[in-house]
mmCIF file of N, CA and C in Angstrom:
data_model
loop_
_atom_site.group_PDB
_atom_site.id
_atom_site.type_symbol
_atom_site.label_atom_id
_atom_site.label_comp_id
_atom_site.label_asym_id
_atom_site.label_seq_id
_atom_site.Cartn_x
_atom_site.Cartn_y
_atom_site.Cartn_z
ATOM 1 N N MET A 11 72.554 98.357 169.839
ATOM 2 C CA MET A 11 73.580 97.421 170.552
ATOM 3 C C MET A 11 74.883 98.546 170.242
ATOM 4 N N LEU A 12 75.662 98.729 171.175
ATOM 5 C CA LEU A 12 76.772 99.404 170.694
ATOM 6 C C LEU A 12 78.111 98.498 170.135
ATOM 7 N N VAL A 13 78.908 99.439 169.157
ATOM 8 C CA VAL A 13 79.639 98.604 168.212
ATOM 9 C C VAL A 13 81.064 99.211 168.729
ATOM 10 N N HIS A 14 81.436 100.484 168.758
ATOM 11 C CA HIS A 14 82.571 101.283 168.929
ATOM 12 C C HIS A 14 83.619 101.024 167.819
ATOM 13 N N LYS A 15 82.954 101.549 166.695
ATOM 14 C CA LYS A 15 83.785 101.540 165.485
ATOM 15 C C LYS A 15 84.683 102.961 165.374
ATOM 16 N N HIS A 16 86.139 102.893 164.925
ATOM 17 C CA HIS A 16 86.589 104.264 164.900
ATOM 18 C C HIS A 16 87.679 104.040 163.637
ATOM 19 N N LEU A 17 87.199 105.116 162.722
ATOM 20 C CA LEU A 17 88.066 105.272 161.386
ATOM 21 C C LEU A 17 88.786 106.334 161.383
ATOM 22 N N ILE A 18 90.234 106.097 161.173
ATOM 23 C CA ILE A 18 90.910 107.197 161.404
ATOM 24 C C ILE A 18 91.685 107.510 159.835
ATOM 25 N N ILE A 19 91.739 108.336 159.456
ATOM 26 C CA ILE A 19 92.260 108.657 157.984
ATOM 27 C C ILE A 19 93.387 109.723 157.675
ATOM 28 N N ARG A 20 94.266 109.512 156.856
ATOM 29 C CA ARG A 20 95.276 110.745 156.988
ATOM 30 C C ARG A 20 95.186 110.558 155.338
ATOM 31 N N ALA A 21 95.128 111.644 154.569
ATOM 32 C CA ALA A 21 95.027 111.888 153.195
ATOM 33 C C ALA A 21 95.782 113.277 152.700
ATOM 34 N N GLU A 22 96.720 112.707 151.815
ATOM 35 C CA GLU A 22 96.969 113.994 150.965
ATOM 36 C C GLU A 22 96.266 114.413 149.853
ATOM 37 N N VAL A 23 95.670 115.342 149.568
ATOM 38 C CA VAL A 23 94.674 115.751 148.490
ATOM 39 C C VAL A 23 95.184 116.988 147.918
ATOM 40 N N LYS A 24 94.610 117.065 146.605
ATOM 41 C CA LYS A 24 95.112 118.114 145.689
ATOM 42 C C LYS A 24 93.987 119.285 145.726
ATOM 43 N N GLU A 25 92.839 118.990 146.123
ATOM 44 C CA GLU A 25 91.667 120.033 146.594
ATOM 45 C C GLU A 25 91.517 120.115 148.121
ATOM 46 N N PRO A 26 92.375 120.609 148.964
ATOM 47 C CA PRO A 26 91.717 120.683 150.023
ATOM 48 C C PRO A 26 90.456 121.602 150.473
ATOM 49 N N PRO A 27 89.720 121.398 151.385
ATOM 50 C CA PRO A 27 88.624 122.370 151.763
ATOM 51 C C PRO A 27 89.423 123.391 152.730
ATOM 52 N N THR A 28 88.997 124.727 152.184
ATOM 53 C CA THR A 28 89.438 125.553 152.968
ATOM 54 C C THR A 28 88.369 126.575 153.781
ATOM 55 N N LEU A 29 87.116 126.523 153.194
ATOM 56 C CA LEU A 29 86.187 127.370 153.954
ATOM 57 C C LEU A 29 85.085 126.541 155.005
ATOM 58 N N PRO A 30 85.360 127.188 156.158
ATOM 59 C CA PRO A 30 84.622 126.732 157.326
ATOM 60 C C PRO A 30 83.190 126.322 156.678
ATOM 61 N N ALA A 31 82.210 127.172 155.933
ATOM 62 C CA ALA A 31 81.205 126.895 155.643
ATOM 63 C C ALA A 31 81.011 125.855 154.733
ATOM 64 N N PHE A 32 81.994 125.417 154.046
ATOM 65 C CA PHE A 32 81.939 124.255 153.216
ATOM 66 C C PHE A 32 82.401 122.933 154.000
ATOM 67 N N VAL A 33 82.958 123.076 154.961
ATOM 68 C CA VAL A 33 83.398 121.986 155.844
ATOM 69 C C VAL A 33 82.139 121.667 156.878
ATOM 70 N N VAL A 34 81.423 122.668 157.203
ATOM 71 C CA VAL A 34 80.318 122.407 158.039
ATOM 72 C C VAL A 34 79.429 121.737 157.254
ATOM 73 N N GLU A 35 79.152 122.017 155.692
ATOM 74 C CA GLU A 35 78.114 121.315 154.876
ATOM 75 C C GLU A 35 78.484 119.864 154.636
ATOM 76 N N TRP A 36 80.098 119.660 154.429
ATOM 77 C CA TRP A 36 80.469 118.573 154.308
ATOM 78 C C TRP A 36 80.308 117.426 155.241
ATOM 79 N N LEU A 37 80.754 118.062 156.464
ATOM 80 C CA LEU A 37 80.214 117.405 157.600
ATOM 81 C C LEU A 37 78.737 116.819 157.942
ATOM 82 N N ARG A 38 78.072 117.877 157.750
ATOM 83 C CA ARG A 38 76.502 117.648 157.739
ATOM 84 C C ARG A 38 76.176 116.664 156.957
ATOM 85 N N GLN A 39 76.564 116.430 155.496
ATOM 86 C CA GLN A 39 76.115 115.634 154.571
ATOM 87 C C GLN A 39 76.700 114.210 154.790
ATOM 88 N N THR A 40 78.083 114.328 155.335
ATOM 89 C CA THR A 40 78.529 112.727 155.667
ATOM 90 C C THR A 40 78.012 112.158 156.970
ATOM 91 N N VAL A 41 77.307 112.886 158.013
ATOM 92 C CA VAL A 41 76.763 112.423 158.739
ATOM 93 C C VAL A 41 75.384 111.518 158.385
ATOM 94 N N GLU A 42 74.899 112.462 157.372
ATOM 95 C CA GLU A 42 73.741 111.611 156.625
ATOM 96 C C GLU A 42 73.893 110.568 155.930
ATOM 97 N N ALA A 43 75.139 110.577 155.103
ATOM 98 C CA ALA A 43 75.414 109.567 154.394
ATOM 99 C C ALA A 43 75.667 108.532 155.114
ATOM 100 N N ILE A 44 76.217 108.475 156.254
ATOM 101 C CA ILE A 44 76.638 107.253 157.394
ATOM 102 C C ILE A 44 75.460 106.863 157.818
ATOM 103 N N GLY A 45 74.128 107.465 158.013
ATOM 104 C CA GLY A 45 72.768 107.198 158.550
ATOM 105 C C GLY A 45 73.059 107.606 160.022
ATOM 106 N N MET A 46 73.515 108.224 160.360
ATOM 107 C CA MET A 46 73.652 108.801 161.560
ATOM 108 C C MET A 46 73.003 110.199 161.959
ATOM 109 N N LYS A 47 72.926 110.588 163.354
ATOM 110 C CA LYS A 47 72.088 111.684 163.433
ATOM 111 C C LYS A 47 73.021 112.980 164.363
ATOM 112 N N VAL A 48 72.986 114.062 163.748
ATOM 113 C CA VAL A 48 73.549 115.341 164.253
ATOM 114 C C VAL A 48 72.868 115.442 165.592
ATOM 115 N N LEU A 49 73.867 115.599 166.567
ATOM 116 C CA LEU A 49 73.417 115.939 167.870
ATOM 117 C C LEU A 49 73.637 117.570 168.319
ATOM 118 N N SER A 50 74.844 117.979 167.856
ATOM 119 C CA SER A 50 75.404 119.124 168.006
ATOM 120 C C SER A 50 76.149 119.485 166.860
ATOM 121 N N GLY A 51 76.176 120.837 166.519
ATOM 122 C CA GLY A 51 77.078 121.080 165.370
ATOM 123 C C GLY A 51 76.589 121.095 163.987
ATOM 124 N N PRO A 52 77.352 120.824 162.870
ATOM 125 C CA PRO A 52 78.732 120.767 162.945
ATOM 126 C C PRO A 52 79.426 122.202 163.135
ATOM 127 N N TYR A 53 80.444 122.467 163.497
ATOM 128 C CA TYR A 53 81.138 123.573 163.707
ATOM 129 C C TYR A 53 82.596 123.579 162.991
ATOM 130 N N SER A 54 83.116 124.738 162.574
ATOM 131 C CA SER A 54 84.199 124.745 161.767
ATOM 132 C C SER A 54 84.799 126.265 161.937
ATOM 133 N N GLU A 55 86.035 126.353 161.814
ATOM 134 C CA GLU A 55 86.897 127.353 161.804
ATOM 135 C C GLU A 55 88.029 127.539 160.713
ATOM 136 N N TYR A 56 88.354 128.401 160.825
ATOM 137 C CA TYR A 56 89.957 128.184 159.710
ATOM 138 C C TYR A 56 91.292 128.927 160.697
ATOM 139 N N VAL A 57 91.856 128.196 161.094
ATOM 140 C CA VAL A 57 93.153 128.518 161.986
ATOM 141 C C VAL A 57 94.041 129.213 160.888
ATOM 142 N N GLU A 58 94.617 130.245 161.614
ATOM 143 C CA GLU A 58 95.733 131.254 160.859
ATOM 144 C C GLU A 58 97.182 131.195 161.782
ATOM 145 N N VAL A 59 97.020 130.056 162.611
ATOM 146 C CA VAL A 59 98.469 130.242 163.425
ATOM 147 C C VAL A 59 99.554 129.512 162.493
ATOM 148 N N GLU A 60 100.471 130.445 162.393
ATOM 149 C CA GLU A 60 101.548 129.975 161.113
ATOM 150 C C GLU A 60 102.100 128.695 161.363
ATOM 151 N N GLY A 61 102.277 127.676 160.410
ATOM 152 C CA GLY A 61 102.694 126.306 160.515
ATOM 153 C C GLY A 61 101.530 125.409 160.808
ATOM 154 N N ASN A 62 100.345 125.895 161.238
ATOM 155 C CA ASN A 62 99.054 125.159 161.388
ATOM 156 C C ASN A 62 98.185 125.727 160.496
ATOM 157 N N GLU A 63 98.021 126.294 159.439
ATOM 158 C CA GLU A 63 97.008 127.084 158.824
ATOM 159 C C GLU A 63 96.107 126.063 158.200
ATOM 160 N N GLY A 64 94.791 126.010 158.225
ATOM 161 C CA GLY A 64 94.087 125.246 157.659
ATOM 162 C C GLY A 64 92.738 125.256 158.371
ATOM 163 N N ALA A 65 91.680 124.423 157.815
ATOM 164 C CA ALA A 65 90.245 124.334 158.256
ATOM 165 C C ALA A 65 90.254 123.091 159.311
ATOM 166 N N THR A 66 89.249 123.666 159.837
ATOM 167 C CA THR A 66 89.154 122.498 161.263
ATOM 168 C C THR A 66 87.627 122.235 161.554
ATOM 169 N N GLY A 67 86.945 120.932 161.637
ATOM 170 C CA GLY A 67 85.610 121.094 162.074
ATOM 171 C C GLY A 67 85.531 119.866 162.960
ATOM 172 N N VAL A 68 84.179 119.937 163.493
ATOM 173 C CA VAL A 68 83.870 118.684 164.150
ATOM 174 C C VAL A 68 82.130 118.894 164.127
ATOM 175 N N VAL A 69 81.665 117.632 164.223
ATOM 176 C CA VAL A 69 80.190 117.452 164.627
ATOM 177 C C VAL A 69 79.870 116.339 165.607
ATOM 178 N N ILE A 70 78.933 116.646 166.463
ATOM 179 C CA ILE A 70 78.911 115.638 167.742
ATOM 180 C C ILE A 70 77.453 114.918 167.085
ATOM 181 N N ILE A 71 77.627 113.518 166.689
ATOM 182 C CA ILE A 71 76.597 112.649 166.510
ATOM 183 C C ILE A 71 76.210 111.846 167.744
ATOM 184 N N GLU A 72 74.762 111.589 167.637
ATOM 185 C CA GLU A 72 74.240 110.893 168.750
ATOM 186 C C GLU A 72 74.846 109.789 169.411
ATOM 187 N N THR A 73 75.883 109.161 168.423
ATOM 188 C CA THR A 73 76.421 107.691 168.765
ATOM 189 C C THR A 73 78.044 108.226 168.785
ATOM 190 N N SER A 74 78.540 109.421 168.687
ATOM 191 C CA SER A 74 79.822 109.828 168.990
ATOM 192 C C SER A 74 80.076 111.328 168.317
ATOM 193 N N HIS A 75 81.265 111.068 167.273
ATOM 194 C CA HIS A 75 81.954 112.429 166.749
ATOM 195 C C HIS A 75 82.470 112.105 165.158
ATOM 196 N N LEU A 76 82.658 113.051 164.419
ATOM 197 C CA LEU A 76 83.102 113.273 163.272
ATOM 198 C C LEU A 76 84.308 114.282 163.315
ATOM 199 N N ALA A 77 85.445 114.323 163.118
ATOM 200 C CA ALA A 77 86.316 115.587 163.044
ATOM 201 C C ALA A 77 87.306 115.485 162.064
ATOM 202 N N ILE A 78 87.575 116.770 161.450
ATOM 203 C CA ILE A 78 88.236 117.093 160.293
ATOM 204 C C ILE A 78 89.283 118.107 160.416
ATOM 205 N N HIS A 79 90.493 117.628 160.193
ATOM 206 C CA HIS A 79 91.477 118.826 160.014
ATOM 207 C C HIS A 79 92.212 119.212 158.903
ATOM 208 N N VAL A 80 92.467 120.073 158.526
ATOM 209 C CA VAL A 80 92.922 120.353 156.993
ATOM 210 C C VAL A 80 94.205 121.156 157.267
ATOM 211 N N TRP A 81 95.418 120.990 156.382
ATOM 212 C CA TRP A 81 96.153 121.852 156.420
ATOM 213 C C TRP A 81 96.685 121.939 154.937
ATOM 214 N N ASP A 82 95.903 123.391 154.448
ATOM 215 C CA ASP A 82 96.010 123.667 153.100
ATOM 216 C C ASP A 82 97.065 124.241 152.458
ATOM 217 N N ARG A 83 98.029 124.791 153.240
ATOM 218 C CA ARG A 83 99.134 125.501 152.938
ATOM 219 C C ARG A 83 100.377 124.697 152.598
ATOM 220 N N GLN A 84 100.395 123.408 153.225
ATOM 221 C CA GLN A 84 101.400 122.584 152.975
ATOM 222 C C GLN A 84 101.801 121.872 151.715
ATOM 223 N N ASP A 85 102.712 121.241 151.183
ATOM 224 C CA ASP A 85 102.682 120.617 150.123
ATOM 225 C C ASP A 85 103.190 119.305 150.239
ATOM 226 N N PRO A 86 102.420 118.175 149.889
ATOM 227 C CA PRO A 86 100.846 118.442 149.424
ATOM 228 C C PRO A 86 99.778 118.846 150.626
ATOM 229 N N PRO A 87 98.782 119.254 150.337
ATOM 230 C CA PRO A 87 97.806 119.844 151.547
ATOM 231 C C PRO A 87 97.426 118.422 152.020
ATOM 232 N N LEU A 88 97.242 118.400 153.466
ATOM 233 C CA LEU A 88 96.841 117.508 154.339
ATOM 234 C C LEU A 88 95.486 117.554 155.314
ATOM 235 N N LEU A 89 94.841 116.201 154.686
ATOM 236 C CA LEU A 89 93.600 116.105 155.425
ATOM 237 C C LEU A 89 93.858 115.096 156.397
ATOM 238 N N GLN A 90 93.130 114.951 157.609
ATOM 239 C CA GLN A 90 93.166 114.022 158.579
ATOM 240 C C GLN A 90 91.494 114.124 159.114
ATOM 241 N N LEU A 91 90.945 112.763 159.292
ATOM 242 C CA LEU A 91 89.562 112.552 159.567
ATOM 243 C C LEU A 91 89.286 111.602 160.427
ATOM 244 N N ASP A 92 88.622 111.740 161.531
ATOM 245 C CA ASP A 92 88.485 110.899 162.668
ATOM 246 C C ASP A 92 86.938 110.717 162.845
ATOM 247 N N VAL A 93 86.282 109.403 162.231
ATOM 248 C CA VAL A 93 84.985 109.047 162.472
ATOM 249 C C VAL A 93 85.075 108.064 163.669
ATOM 250 N N TYR A 94 84.172 108.403 164.911
ATOM 251 C CA TYR A 94 84.032 107.638 165.966
ATOM 252 C C TYR A 94 82.413 107.346 166.112
ATOM 253 N N THR A 95 82.196 105.995 166.206
ATOM 254 C CA THR A 95 80.643 105.713 166.483
ATOM 255 C C THR A 95 80.412 104.348 166.978
ATOM 256 N N CYS A 96 79.260 104.960 167.785
ATOM 257 C CA CYS A 96 78.907 103.486 168.725
ATOM 258 C C CYS A 96 77.925 102.848 167.980
ATOM 259 N N GLY A 97 77.789 102.879 166.842
ATOM 260 C CA GLY A 97 76.797 102.546 165.634
ATOM 261 C C GLY A 97 77.193 101.806 164.548
ATOM 262 N N GLU A 98 76.753 100.957 163.639
ATOM 263 C CA GLU A 98 77.171 100.758 162.683
ATOM 264 C C GLU A 98 77.209 101.517 161.210
ATOM 265 N N PHE A 99 78.237 101.407 160.505
ATOM 266 C CA PHE A 99 78.498 102.503 159.480
ATOM 267 C C PHE A 99 79.182 101.672 158.544
ATOM 268 N N ASP A 100 79.189 102.094 157.172
ATOM 269 C CA ASP A 100 79.826 101.628 156.083
ATOM 270 C C ASP A 100 81.273 102.400 155.728
ATOM 271 N N PRO A 101 82.194 102.001 156.075
ATOM 272 C CA PRO A 101 83.550 102.804 156.040
ATOM 273 C C PRO A 101 84.017 103.496 154.657
ATOM 274 N N GLN A 102 83.103 102.541 153.796
ATOM 275 C CA GLN A 102 83.513 102.844 152.174
ATOM 276 C C GLN A 102 82.934 104.172 151.781
ATOM 277 N N ILE A 103 81.804 104.498 152.367
ATOM 278 C CA ILE A 103 81.157 105.743 152.406
ATOM 279 C C ILE A 103 82.052 106.911 152.568
ATOM 280 N N ILE A 104 82.700 106.641 153.609
ATOM 281 C CA ILE A 104 83.759 107.987 153.924
ATOM 282 C C ILE A 104 84.709 107.971 152.594
ATOM 283 N N PHE A 105 85.456 106.884 152.537
ATOM 284 C CA PHE A 105 86.300 107.161 151.221
ATOM 285 C C PHE A 105 85.507 107.655 150.070
ATOM 286 N N ASP A 106 84.352 107.364 149.665
ATOM 287 C CA ASP A 106 83.674 107.767 148.883
ATOM 288 C C ASP A 106 83.574 109.333 148.807
ATOM 289 N N ARG A 107 83.199 109.765 149.861
ATOM 290 C CA ARG A 107 82.805 111.199 150.217
ATOM 291 C C ARG A 107 84.555 111.820 150.190
ATOM 292 N N LEU A 108 85.387 111.318 150.240
ATOM 293 C CA LEU A 108 86.447 112.155 150.297
ATOM 294 C C LEU A 108 87.248 112.120 149.001
ATOM 295 N N GLN A 109 86.738 111.458 147.945
ATOM 296 C CA GLN A 109 86.962 111.493 146.451
ATOM 297 C C GLN A 109 86.939 113.262 145.972
ATOM 298 N N GLU A 110 85.778 113.758 146.503
ATOM 299 C CA GLU A 110 85.987 115.439 145.866
ATOM 300 C C GLU A 110 87.129 116.142 146.204
ATOM 301 N N PHE A 111 87.911 115.840 147.134
ATOM 302 C CA PHE A 111 89.124 116.418 147.517
ATOM 303 C C PHE A 111 90.342 116.127 146.838
ATOM 304 N N GLN A 112 90.330 115.013 145.767
ATOM 305 C CA GLN A 112 91.135 114.546 145.062
ATOM 306 C C GLN A 112 92.278 113.864 145.450
ATOM 307 N N PRO A 113 92.167 113.037 146.330
ATOM 308 C CA PRO A 113 93.281 112.423 147.399
ATOM 309 C C PRO A 113 94.278 111.634 146.167
ATOM 310 N N VAL A 114 95.619 112.142 146.636
ATOM 311 C CA VAL A 114 96.922 111.379 145.855
ATOM 312 C C VAL A 114 97.496 110.189 146.756
ATOM 313 N N LYS A 115 97.075 110.144 148.174
ATOM 314 C CA LYS A 115 97.750 109.068 148.973
ATOM 315 C C LYS A 115 96.454 109.020 150.357
ATOM 316 N N ILE A 116 96.078 108.189 150.340
ATOM 317 C CA ILE A 116 95.214 107.666 151.637
ATOM 318 C C ILE A 116 95.751 106.593 152.679
ATOM 319 N N GLU A 117 95.788 107.010 153.998
ATOM 320 C CA GLU A 117 96.104 105.895 154.949
ATOM 321 C C GLU A 117 94.999 105.790 155.702
ATOM 322 N N HIS A 118 95.123 104.815 156.166
ATOM 323 C CA HIS A 118 93.672 104.774 157.131
ATOM 324 C C HIS A 118 93.963 103.395 158.441
ATOM 325 N N LYS A 119 93.245 103.860 159.614
ATOM 326 C CA LYS A 119 93.067 102.689 160.548
ATOM 327 C C LYS A 119 91.587 102.502 160.732
ATOM 328 N N TYR A 120 91.246 101.298 160.731
ATOM 329 C CA TYR A 120 89.857 101.258 161.274
ATOM 330 C C TYR A 120 89.555 100.083 162.506
ATOM 331 N N LEU A 121 89.446 100.521 163.571
ATOM 332 C CA LEU A 121 89.408 100.193 164.814
ATOM 333 C C LEU A 121 88.110 99.508 165.320
ATOM 334 N N ASP A 122 88.141 98.350 165.877
ATOM 335 C CA ASP A 122 87.180 97.829 166.676
ATOM 336 C C ASP A 122 87.443 98.513 168.080
ATOM 337 N N ARG A 123 87.015 99.464 169.085
ATOM 338 C CA ARG A 123 87.540 99.960 170.109
ATOM 339 C C ARG A 123 86.511 99.038 171.397
ATOM 340 N N GLU A 124 85.626 98.277 171.050
ATOM 341 C CA GLU A 124 85.097 97.442 171.945
ATOM 342 C C GLU A 124 86.081 96.201 172.521
ATOM 343 N N HIS A 125 86.823 95.846 171.525
ATOM 344 C CA HIS A 125 87.736 94.482 171.687
ATOM 345 C C HIS A 125 89.041 94.887 171.425
ATOM 346 N N ASN A 126 89.563 95.343 172.338
ATOM 347 C CA ASN A 126 91.479 95.536 172.537
ATOM 348 C C ASN A 126 91.813 96.328 171.215
ATOM 349 N N LEU A 127 91.075 97.293 170.943
ATOM 350 C CA LEU A 127 91.491 97.961 169.398
ATOM 351 C C LEU A 127 91.761 97.279 168.455
ATOM 352 N N THR A 128 91.238 96.097 167.886
ATOM 353 C CA THR A 128 91.709 95.092 166.901
ATOM 354 C C THR A 128 91.133 95.992 165.626
ATOM 355 N N GLU A 129 92.511 95.880 164.874
ATOM 356 C CA GLU A 129 92.087 96.446 163.547
ATOM 357 C C GLU A 129 91.342 95.733 162.697
ATOM 358 N N LEU A 130 90.640 96.305 161.839
ATOM 359 C CA LEU A 130 89.450 95.869 161.145
ATOM 360 C C LEU A 130 89.617 95.673 159.535
ATOM 361 N N GLU A 131 89.369 95.010 158.829
ATOM 362 C CA GLU A 131 89.427 95.082 157.417
ATOM 363 C C GLU A 131 88.395 95.993 156.876
ATOM 364 N N ILE A 132 88.437 96.628 155.854
ATOM 365 C CA ILE A 132 87.374 97.381 155.210
ATOM 366 C C ILE A 132 87.068 96.848 153.741
#
């Protein structure tokens, strides 16, 4: 059964991931932790464009995708994460996985994209 859940996170962090190889492994482990299967990737690169420096990564899963973008040279460093899946998952696992980046502020939206973009409680 398709459920169309979408978790969007904005986090200010103390220890942002900067190495593409680390981001790839973090994405792979996160997909595994939420009980999904990788279809393609993960992929990650470091962007050197002035004002937009940071790691970015994506993984395509059988039920949709995860994408992460990190701006490590701003103060405080910023991490944005997008988890969209047509299968059930526990959003708390994502928040637990983010702890290694030592978040100082986390904002999020958890949406039911199946029914009028209804905001859900976690």
